[in-house]
Coordinates of C-alpha atoms and ligand atoms in Angstrom, one line a residue:
X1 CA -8.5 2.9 121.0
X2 CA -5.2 2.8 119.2
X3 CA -3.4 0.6 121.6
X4 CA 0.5 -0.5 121.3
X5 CA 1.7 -3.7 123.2
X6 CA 5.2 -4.3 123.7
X7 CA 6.1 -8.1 123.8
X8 CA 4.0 -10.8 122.5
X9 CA 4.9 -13.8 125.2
X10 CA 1.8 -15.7 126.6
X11 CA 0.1 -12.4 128.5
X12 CA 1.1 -9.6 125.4
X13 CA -0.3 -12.0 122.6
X14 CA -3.3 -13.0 124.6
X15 CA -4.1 -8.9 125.4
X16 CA -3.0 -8.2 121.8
X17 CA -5.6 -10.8 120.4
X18 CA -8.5 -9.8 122.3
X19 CA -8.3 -6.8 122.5
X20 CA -8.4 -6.8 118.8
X21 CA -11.3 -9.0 119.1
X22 CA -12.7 -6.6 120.9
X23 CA -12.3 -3.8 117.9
X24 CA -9.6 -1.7 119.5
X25 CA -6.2 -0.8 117.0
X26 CA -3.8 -2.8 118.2
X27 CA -0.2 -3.3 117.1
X28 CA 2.1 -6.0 119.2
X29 CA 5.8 -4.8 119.3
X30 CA 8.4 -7.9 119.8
X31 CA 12.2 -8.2 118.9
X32 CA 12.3 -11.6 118.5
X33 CA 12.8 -12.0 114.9
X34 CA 11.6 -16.0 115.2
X35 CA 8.2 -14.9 116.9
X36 CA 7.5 -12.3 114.7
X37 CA 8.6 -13.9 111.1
X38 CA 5.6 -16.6 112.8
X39 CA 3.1 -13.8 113.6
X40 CA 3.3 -12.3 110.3
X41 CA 2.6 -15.7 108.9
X42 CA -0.4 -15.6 111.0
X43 CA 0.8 -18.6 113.7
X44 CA 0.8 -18.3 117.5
X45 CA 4.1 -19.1 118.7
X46 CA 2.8 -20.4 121.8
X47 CA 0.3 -23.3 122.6
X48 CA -2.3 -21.8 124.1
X49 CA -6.5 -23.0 123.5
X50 CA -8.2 -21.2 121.1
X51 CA -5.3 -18.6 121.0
X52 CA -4.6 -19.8 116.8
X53 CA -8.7 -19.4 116.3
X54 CA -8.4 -16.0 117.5
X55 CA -5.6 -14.7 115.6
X56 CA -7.1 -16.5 112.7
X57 CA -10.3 -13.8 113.0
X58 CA -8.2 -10.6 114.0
X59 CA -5.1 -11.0 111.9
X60 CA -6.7 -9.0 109.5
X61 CA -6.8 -6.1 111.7
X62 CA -3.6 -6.7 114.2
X63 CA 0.2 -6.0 113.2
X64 CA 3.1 -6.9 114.3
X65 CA 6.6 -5.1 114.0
X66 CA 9.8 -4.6 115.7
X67 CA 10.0 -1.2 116.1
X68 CA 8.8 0.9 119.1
X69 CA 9.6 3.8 117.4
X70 CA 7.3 2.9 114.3
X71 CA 4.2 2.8 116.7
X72 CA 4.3 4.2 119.6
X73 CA 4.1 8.2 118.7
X74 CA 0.6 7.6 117.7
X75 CA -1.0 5.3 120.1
X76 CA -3.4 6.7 123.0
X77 CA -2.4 3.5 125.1
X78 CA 0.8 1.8 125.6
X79 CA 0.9 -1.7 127.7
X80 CA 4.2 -3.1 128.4
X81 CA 3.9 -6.8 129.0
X82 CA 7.4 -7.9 128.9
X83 CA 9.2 -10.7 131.2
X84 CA 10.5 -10.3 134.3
X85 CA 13.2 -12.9 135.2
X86 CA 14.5 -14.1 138.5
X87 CA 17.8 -13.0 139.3
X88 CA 20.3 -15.1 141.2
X89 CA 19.0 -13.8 144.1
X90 CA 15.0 -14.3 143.5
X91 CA 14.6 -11.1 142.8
X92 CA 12.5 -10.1 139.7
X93 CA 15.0 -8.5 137.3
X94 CA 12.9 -5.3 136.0
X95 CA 15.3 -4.4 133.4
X96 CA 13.5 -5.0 130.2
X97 CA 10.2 -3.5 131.6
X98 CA 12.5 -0.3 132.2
X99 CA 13.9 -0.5 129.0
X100 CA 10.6 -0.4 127.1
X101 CA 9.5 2.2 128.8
X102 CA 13.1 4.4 128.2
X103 CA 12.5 3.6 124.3
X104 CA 8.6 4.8 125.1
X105 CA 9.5 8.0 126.2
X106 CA 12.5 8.7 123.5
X107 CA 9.8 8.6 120.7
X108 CA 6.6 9.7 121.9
X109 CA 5.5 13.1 121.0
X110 CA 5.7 15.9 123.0
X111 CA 2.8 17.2 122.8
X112 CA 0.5 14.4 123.6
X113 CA -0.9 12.4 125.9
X114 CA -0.5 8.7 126.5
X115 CA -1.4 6.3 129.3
X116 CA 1.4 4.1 129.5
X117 CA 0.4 0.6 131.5
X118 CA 2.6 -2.1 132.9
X119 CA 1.1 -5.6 132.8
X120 CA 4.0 -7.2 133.6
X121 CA 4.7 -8.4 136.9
X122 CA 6.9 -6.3 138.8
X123 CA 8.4 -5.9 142.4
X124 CA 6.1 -3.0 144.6
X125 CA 7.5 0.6 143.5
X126 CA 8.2 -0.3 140.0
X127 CA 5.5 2.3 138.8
X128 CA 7.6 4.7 140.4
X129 CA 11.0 4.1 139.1
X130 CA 9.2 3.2 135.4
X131 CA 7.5 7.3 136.3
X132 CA 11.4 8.1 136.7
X133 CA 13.1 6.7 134.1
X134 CA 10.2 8.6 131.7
X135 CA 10.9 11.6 133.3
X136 CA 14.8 11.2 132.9
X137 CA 14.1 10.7 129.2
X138 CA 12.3 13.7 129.3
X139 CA 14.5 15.9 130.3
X140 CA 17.4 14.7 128.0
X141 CA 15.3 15.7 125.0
X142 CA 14.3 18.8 126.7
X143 CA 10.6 18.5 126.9
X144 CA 7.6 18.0 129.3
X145 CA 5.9 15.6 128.1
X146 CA 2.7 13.7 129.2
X147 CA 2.8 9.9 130.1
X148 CA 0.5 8.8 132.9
X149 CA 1.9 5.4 134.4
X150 CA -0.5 3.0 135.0
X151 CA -0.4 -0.8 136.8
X152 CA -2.8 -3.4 135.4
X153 CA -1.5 -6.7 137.1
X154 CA -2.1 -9.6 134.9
X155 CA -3.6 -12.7 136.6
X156 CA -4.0 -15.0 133.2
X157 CA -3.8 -19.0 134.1
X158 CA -1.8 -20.4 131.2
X159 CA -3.3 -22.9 129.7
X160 CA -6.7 -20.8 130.5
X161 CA -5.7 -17.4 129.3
X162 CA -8.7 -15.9 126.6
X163 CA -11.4 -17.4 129.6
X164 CA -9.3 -15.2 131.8
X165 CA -9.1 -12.5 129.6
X166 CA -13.0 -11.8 127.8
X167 CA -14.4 -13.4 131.4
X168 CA -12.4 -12.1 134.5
X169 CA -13.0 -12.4 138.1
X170 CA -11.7 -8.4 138.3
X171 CA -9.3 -6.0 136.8
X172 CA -7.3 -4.2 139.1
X173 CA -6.0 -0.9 138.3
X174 CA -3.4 1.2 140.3
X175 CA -2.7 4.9 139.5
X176 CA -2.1 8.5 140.7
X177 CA -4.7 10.4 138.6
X178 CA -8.6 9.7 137.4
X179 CA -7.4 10.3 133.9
X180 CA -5.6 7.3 133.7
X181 CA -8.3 5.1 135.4
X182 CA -10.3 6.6 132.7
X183 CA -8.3 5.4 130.0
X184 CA -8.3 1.7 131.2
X185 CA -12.0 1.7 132.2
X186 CA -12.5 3.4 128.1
X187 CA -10.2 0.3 127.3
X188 CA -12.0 -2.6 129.1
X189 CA -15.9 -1.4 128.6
X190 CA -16.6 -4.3 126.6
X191 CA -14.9 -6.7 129.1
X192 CA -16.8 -4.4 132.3
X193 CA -20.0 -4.4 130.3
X194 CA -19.8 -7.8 128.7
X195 CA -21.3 -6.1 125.2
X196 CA -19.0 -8.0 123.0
X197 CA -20.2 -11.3 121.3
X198 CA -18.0 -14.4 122.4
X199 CA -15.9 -16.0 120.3
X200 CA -17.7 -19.3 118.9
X201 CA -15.9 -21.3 120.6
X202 CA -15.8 -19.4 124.1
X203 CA -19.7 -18.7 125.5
X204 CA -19.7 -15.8 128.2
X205 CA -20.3 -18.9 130.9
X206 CA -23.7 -19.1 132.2
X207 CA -23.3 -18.2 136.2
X208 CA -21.0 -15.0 134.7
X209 CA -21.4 -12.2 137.1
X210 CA -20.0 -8.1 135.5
X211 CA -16.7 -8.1 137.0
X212 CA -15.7 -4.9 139.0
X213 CA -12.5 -2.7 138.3
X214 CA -10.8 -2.1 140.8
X215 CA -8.9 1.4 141.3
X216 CA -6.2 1.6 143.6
X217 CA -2.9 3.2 143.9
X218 CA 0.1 2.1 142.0
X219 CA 2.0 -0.1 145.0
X220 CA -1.4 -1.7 146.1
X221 CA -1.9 -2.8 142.3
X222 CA 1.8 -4.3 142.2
X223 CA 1.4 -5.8 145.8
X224 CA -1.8 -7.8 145.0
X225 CA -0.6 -9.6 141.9
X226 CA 2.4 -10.7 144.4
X227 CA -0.2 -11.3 146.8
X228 CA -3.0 -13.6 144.7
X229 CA -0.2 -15.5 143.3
X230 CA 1.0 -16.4 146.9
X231 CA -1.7 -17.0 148.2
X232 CA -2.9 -19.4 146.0
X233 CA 0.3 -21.2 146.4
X234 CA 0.3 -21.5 149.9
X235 CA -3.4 -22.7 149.4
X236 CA -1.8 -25.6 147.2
X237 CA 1.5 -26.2 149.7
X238 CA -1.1 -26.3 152.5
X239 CA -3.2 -29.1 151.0
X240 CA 0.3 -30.6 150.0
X241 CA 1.3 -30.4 154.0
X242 CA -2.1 -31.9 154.7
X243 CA -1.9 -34.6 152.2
X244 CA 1.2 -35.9 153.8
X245 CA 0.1 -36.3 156.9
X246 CA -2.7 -38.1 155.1
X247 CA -0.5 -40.8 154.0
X248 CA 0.7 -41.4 157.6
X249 CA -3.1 -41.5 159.6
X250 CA -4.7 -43.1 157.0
X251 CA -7.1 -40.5 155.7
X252 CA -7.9 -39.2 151.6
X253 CA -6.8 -35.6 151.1
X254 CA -9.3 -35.9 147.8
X255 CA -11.8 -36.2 150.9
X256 CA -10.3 -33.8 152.9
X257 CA -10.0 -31.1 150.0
X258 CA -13.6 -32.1 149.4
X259 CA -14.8 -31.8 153.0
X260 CA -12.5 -27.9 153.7
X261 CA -13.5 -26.6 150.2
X262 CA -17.7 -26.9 151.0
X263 CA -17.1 -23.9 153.5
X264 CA -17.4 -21.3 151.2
X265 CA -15.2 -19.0 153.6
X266 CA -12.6 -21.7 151.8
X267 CA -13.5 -22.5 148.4
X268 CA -13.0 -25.4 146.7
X269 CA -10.5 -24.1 143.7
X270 CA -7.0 -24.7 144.4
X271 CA -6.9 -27.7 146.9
X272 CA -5.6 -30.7 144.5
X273 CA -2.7 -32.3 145.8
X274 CA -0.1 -33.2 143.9
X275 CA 3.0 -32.6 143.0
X276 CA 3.2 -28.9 143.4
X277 CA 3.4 -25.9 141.3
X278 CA 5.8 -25.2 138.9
X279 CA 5.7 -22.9 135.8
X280 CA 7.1 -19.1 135.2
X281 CA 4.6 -17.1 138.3
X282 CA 4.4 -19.3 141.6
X283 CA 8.0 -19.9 142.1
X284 CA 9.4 -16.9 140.4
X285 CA 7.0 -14.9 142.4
X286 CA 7.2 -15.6 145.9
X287 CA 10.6 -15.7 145.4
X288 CA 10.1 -12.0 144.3
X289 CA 7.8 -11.4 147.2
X290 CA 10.5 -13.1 150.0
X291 CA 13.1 -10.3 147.8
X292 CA 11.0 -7.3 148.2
X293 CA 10.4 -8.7 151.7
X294 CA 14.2 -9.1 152.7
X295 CA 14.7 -5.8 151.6
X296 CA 12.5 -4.2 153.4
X297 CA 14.2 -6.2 156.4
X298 CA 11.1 -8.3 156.9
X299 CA 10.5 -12.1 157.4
X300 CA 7.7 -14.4 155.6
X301 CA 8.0 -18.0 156.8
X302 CA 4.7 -18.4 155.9
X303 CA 5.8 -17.7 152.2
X304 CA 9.2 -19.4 153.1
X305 CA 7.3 -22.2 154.5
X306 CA 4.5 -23.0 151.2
X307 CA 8.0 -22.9 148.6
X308 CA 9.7 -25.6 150.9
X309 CA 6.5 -27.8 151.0
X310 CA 6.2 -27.2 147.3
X311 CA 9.7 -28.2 146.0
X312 CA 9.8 -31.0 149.0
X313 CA 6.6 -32.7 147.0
X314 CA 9.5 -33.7 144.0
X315 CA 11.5 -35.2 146.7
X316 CA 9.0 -37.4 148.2
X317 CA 7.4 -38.6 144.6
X318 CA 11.4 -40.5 144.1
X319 CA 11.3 -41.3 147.8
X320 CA 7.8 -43.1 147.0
X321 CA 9.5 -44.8 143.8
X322 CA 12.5 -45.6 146.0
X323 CA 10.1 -47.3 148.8
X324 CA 7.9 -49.1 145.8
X325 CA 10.8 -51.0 143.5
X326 CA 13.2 -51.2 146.6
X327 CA 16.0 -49.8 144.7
X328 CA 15.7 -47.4 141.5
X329 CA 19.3 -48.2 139.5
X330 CA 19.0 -49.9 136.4
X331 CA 15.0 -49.6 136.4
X332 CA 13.0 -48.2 134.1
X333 CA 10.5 -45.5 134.7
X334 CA 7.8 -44.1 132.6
X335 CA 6.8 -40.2 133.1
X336 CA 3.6 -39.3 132.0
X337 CA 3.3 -35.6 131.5
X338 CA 6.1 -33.3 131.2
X339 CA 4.6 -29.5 130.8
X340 CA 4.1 -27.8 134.6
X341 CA 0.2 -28.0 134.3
X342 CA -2.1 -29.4 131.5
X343 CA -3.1 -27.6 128.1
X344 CA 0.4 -25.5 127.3
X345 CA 3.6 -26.4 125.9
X346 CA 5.6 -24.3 129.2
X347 CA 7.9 -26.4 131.1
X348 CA 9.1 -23.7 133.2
X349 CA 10.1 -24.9 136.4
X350 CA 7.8 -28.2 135.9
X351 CA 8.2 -30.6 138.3
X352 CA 8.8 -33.3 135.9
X353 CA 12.4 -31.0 135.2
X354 CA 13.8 -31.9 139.2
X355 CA 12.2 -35.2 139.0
X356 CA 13.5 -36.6 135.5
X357 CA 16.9 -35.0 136.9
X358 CA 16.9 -36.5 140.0
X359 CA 15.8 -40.3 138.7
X360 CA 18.8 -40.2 136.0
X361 CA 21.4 -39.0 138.7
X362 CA 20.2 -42.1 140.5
X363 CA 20.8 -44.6 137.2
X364 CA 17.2 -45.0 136.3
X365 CA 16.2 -45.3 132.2
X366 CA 13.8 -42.4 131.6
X367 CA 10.9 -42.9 129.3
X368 CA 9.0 -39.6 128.8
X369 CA 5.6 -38.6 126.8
X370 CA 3.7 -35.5 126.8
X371 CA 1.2 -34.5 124.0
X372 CA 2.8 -31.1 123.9
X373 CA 5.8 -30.4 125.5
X374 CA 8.4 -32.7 124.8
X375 CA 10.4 -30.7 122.1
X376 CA 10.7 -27.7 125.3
X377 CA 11.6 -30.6 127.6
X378 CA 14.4 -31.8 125.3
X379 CA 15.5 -28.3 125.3
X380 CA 15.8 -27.6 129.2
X381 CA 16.7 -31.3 130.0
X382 CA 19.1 -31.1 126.8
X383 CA 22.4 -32.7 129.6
X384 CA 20.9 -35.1 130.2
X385 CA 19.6 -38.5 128.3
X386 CA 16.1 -40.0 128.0
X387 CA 13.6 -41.2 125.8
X388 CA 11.2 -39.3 124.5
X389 CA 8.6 -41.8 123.1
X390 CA 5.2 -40.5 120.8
X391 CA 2.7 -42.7 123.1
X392 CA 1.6 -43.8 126.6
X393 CA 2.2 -47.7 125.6
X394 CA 5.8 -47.4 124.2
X395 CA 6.1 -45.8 127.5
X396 CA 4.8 -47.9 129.7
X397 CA 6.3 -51.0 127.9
X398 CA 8.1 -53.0 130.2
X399 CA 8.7 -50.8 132.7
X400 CA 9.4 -51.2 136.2
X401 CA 7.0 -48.0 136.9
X402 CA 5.0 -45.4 135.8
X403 CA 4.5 -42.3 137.3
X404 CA 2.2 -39.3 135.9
X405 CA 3.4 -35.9 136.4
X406 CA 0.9 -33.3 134.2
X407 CA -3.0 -34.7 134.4
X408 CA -3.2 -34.4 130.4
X409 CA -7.0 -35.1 130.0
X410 CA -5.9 -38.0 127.1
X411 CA -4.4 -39.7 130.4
X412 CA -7.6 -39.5 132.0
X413 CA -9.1 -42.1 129.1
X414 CA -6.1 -44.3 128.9
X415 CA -7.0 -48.6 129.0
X416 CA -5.3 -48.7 132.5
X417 CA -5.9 -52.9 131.8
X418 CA -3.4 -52.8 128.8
X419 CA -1.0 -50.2 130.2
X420 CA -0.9 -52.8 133.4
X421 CA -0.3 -55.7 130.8
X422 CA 2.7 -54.8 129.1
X423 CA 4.8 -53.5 131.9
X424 CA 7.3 -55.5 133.8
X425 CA 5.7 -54.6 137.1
X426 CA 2.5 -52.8 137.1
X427 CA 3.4 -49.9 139.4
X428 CA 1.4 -47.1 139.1
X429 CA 2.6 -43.6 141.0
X430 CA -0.1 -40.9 140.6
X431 CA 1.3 -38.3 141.1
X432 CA -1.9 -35.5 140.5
X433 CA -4.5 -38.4 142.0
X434 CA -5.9 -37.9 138.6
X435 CA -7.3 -41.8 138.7
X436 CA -9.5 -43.7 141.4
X437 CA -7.1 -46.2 143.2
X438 CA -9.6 -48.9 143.2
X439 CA -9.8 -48.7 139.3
X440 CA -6.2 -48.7 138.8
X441 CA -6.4 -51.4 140.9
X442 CA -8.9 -53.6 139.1
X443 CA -7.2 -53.0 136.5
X444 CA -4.2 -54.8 137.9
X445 CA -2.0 -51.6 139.2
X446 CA -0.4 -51.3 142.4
X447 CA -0.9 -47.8 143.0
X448 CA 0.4 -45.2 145.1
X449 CA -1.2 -41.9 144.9
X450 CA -0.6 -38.6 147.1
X451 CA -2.6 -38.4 150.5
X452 CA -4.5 -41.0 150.1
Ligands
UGA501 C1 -0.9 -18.4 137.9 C2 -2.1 -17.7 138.5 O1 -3.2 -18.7 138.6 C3 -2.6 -16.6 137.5 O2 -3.7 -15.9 138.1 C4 -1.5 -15.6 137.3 O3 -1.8 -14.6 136.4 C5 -0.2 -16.4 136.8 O4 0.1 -17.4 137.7 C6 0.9 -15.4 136.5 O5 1.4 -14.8 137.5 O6 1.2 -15.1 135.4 P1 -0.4 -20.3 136.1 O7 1.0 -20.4 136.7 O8 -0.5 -20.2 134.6 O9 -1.2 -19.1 136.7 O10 -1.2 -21.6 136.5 P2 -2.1 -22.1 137.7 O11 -3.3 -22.7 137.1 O12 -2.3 -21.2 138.7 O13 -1.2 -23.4 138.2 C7 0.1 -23.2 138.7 C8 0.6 -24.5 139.3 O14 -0.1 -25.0 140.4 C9 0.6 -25.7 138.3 O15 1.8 -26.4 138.3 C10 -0.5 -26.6 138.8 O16 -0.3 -27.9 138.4 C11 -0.5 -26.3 140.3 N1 -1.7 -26.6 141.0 C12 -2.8 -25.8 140.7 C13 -1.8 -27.6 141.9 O17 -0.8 -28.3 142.2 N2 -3.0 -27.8 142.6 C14 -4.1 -27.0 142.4 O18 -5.1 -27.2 143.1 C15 -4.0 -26.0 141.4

């Protein structure tokens, strides 16, 4: 299919790429000179595995261009995977997604027929309004017209995307009319069917079971995106909730976690405890969801209840540092991990972020390491001052403390016996109970996990 994507952030490249893998006509529309002056030279501008191996095999075939007007008129399928900001008020900001889709119908031709589909995540009834603004366009040029609009949420794990993309759990599909359910089953055949060879370094995994599309209509399609992404992060705040009372009876939320996530009516994905979740969807989300909620004049506190947990988890970490070194002014602190979760370069909303702001507004010296991130974490922490350093051992050197934030699999395999060695006092806060505490401790820590 002759497919056009507009923007090329972490979900557009990702659907750009494989879907080129998977030997559809794609062309990835972004306006960001930078990005694109590094997708013409064939580099990903975002870290994401395997992401650079796959452009590497399809940038003989993919292209890349500003202009919506260049494209667009002859493409069958249009996807708009643009970002959706909060506004002051939580609320997702839909404007960019609207004006794709304004820019769509000013230069598509009148006489054909195009399934237009929003990927991006955006607030229940968007489908309609995007429907509107089409039409609106249509009848300033003075034509009918024939866009179907179509909602395929997105549920790509950064950090995990082209497993979430060639092997999905489900694609959900919301729209008014068969064609356009058509159109997107056409479009994911070899995803539905699984008749595409993986990628070398991706196998189809062994327990892989078809996955199912799901039709719907439009507001169901937008609501469950909302939905998933709650839901998983009131799984996480819940195990948070538990883990504290953990720390106060005595008992190991590992265990716990371990013990609830046997019943399969539970499931054992999504019960680590930690320090929370950060990153551009959980926060921005069900802060969306509590918007759409409020407007509708209805109350969540379940929803209001899992964000509170979540951002209350950054508190406690410094509270645990506080309680540990009796006072935290004039100490220094090393912070392991700085991205929101492991494998990607995103510190959106990371919990490091609140907690490397908090410690220097209480006089602490910051040490900082993260294999990945640390030229975005300058950026966002750019008013304040810290040291970045290039390796776990200049951080931990003489430090009052260390604390990890991101479970970085190279912290895994650190020599916890010569990080102990070389620090002033070999405090160790875990902060995503990434090591066993008797370990740590043999290897000379005092350490302080979370629930346990
Ligand atoms: C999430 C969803 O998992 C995707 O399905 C969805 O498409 C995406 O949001 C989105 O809306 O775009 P993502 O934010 O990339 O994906 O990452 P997750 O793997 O879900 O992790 C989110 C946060 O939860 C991370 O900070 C992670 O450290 C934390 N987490 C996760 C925990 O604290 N405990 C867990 O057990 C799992």
């Amino acid at each position: 299919m002759k497919i056009t994507i507009i923007g090329t952030g972490y979900v557009g490249l990702t659907t750009a790429v494989v879907l080129s893998y998977l030997n559809h006509d794609v062309t990835a529309v972004d306006k960001d000179k930078h990005k694109l002056s590094l997708l013409h030279e064939g580099k990903s501008p975002i870290h994401e595995p395997g992401i650079q191996s796959l452009l590497d095999e399809v940038c003989h075939t993919i292209r890349f261009t500003p202009s919506v007007a260049e494209v667009v008129p002859d493409a069958e399928l249009i996807m708009i995977a643009v970002g959706t900001p909060p506004k002051k008020n939580g609320e997702a900001d839909t404007r960019h997604v609207e004006e794709a889709a304004r820019e769509i119908a000013e230069v598509c031709h009148p006489n054909r027929h195009y399934t237009l589909v929003i990927k991006s995540t955006v607030p229940i009834g968007t489908n309609k309004r995007v429907a509107q603004v089409v039409d609106t366009v249509f009848e300033e040029r003075g034509i009918q017209g024939n866009i179907s609009v179509t909602s395929n949420p997105e549920f790509l794990q950064e950090g995990l995307a082209l497993q979430g993309a060639f092997y999905p759990d489900r694609i959900v599909v919301g729209a008014n009319n068969v064609n356009a359910f058509d159109a997107l089953r056409h479009l994911y055949q070899p995803i539905l069917e699984q008749t595409f060879d993986p990628p070398t370094f991706l196998p189809r995994p062994a327990a892989y079971h078809l996955p199912p599309m799901m039709t719907t209509d439009p507001n169901s399609a937008e609501m469950i995106k909302y939905a998933a992404n709650t839901f998983l992060a009131l799984k996480i705040s819940f195990i948070n909730e538990i883990a504290g009372l953990c720390e106060d009876v005595g008992a190991d939320v590992t265990e716990v976690a371990r013990g609830i996530g046997l019943d399969s009516r539970i499931g054992p994905r999504f019960l680590r405890a930690g320090l929370g979740w950060g990153g551009s969807c959980y926060p921005k989300d069900t802060a969306a969801l509590l918007g759409v909620a409020a407007q509708a004049g209805y109350e969540m506190p379940i929803t209001e209840a899992a964000r509170t947990v979540n951002f209350e988890q950054r508190k406690r970490i410094v509270e645990k540092l506080r309680y540990v070194l009796k006072t935290l002014k004039g100490k220094t602190i090393g912070i392991l991990g700085l991205a929101f979760k492991p494998n990607t370069d995103d510190v959106r909303e990371a919990p490091s972020l609140d907690i490397i702001r908090q410690l220097v507004a209480e006089g602490v010296n910051v040490r900082a390491h993260d294999p990945i991130a640390m030229p975005n974490a300058q950026q966002a922490l750019s008013e304040i001052t810290i040291e970045y350093c290039e390796d776990v051992y200049s951080v931990s050197h003489n430090a009052d403390a260390l604390l990890l934030i991101t479970e970085w699999e190279l912290y895994h395999r650190m020599d916890l016996r010569k990080l102990a060695k070389q620090m002033k006092t070999p405090i160790l806060i875990d902060g995503r109970n990434v090591f066993s505490p008797q370990d740590a401790m043999d290897a000379g820590f005092h350490y302080i996990g979370v629930g346990r």
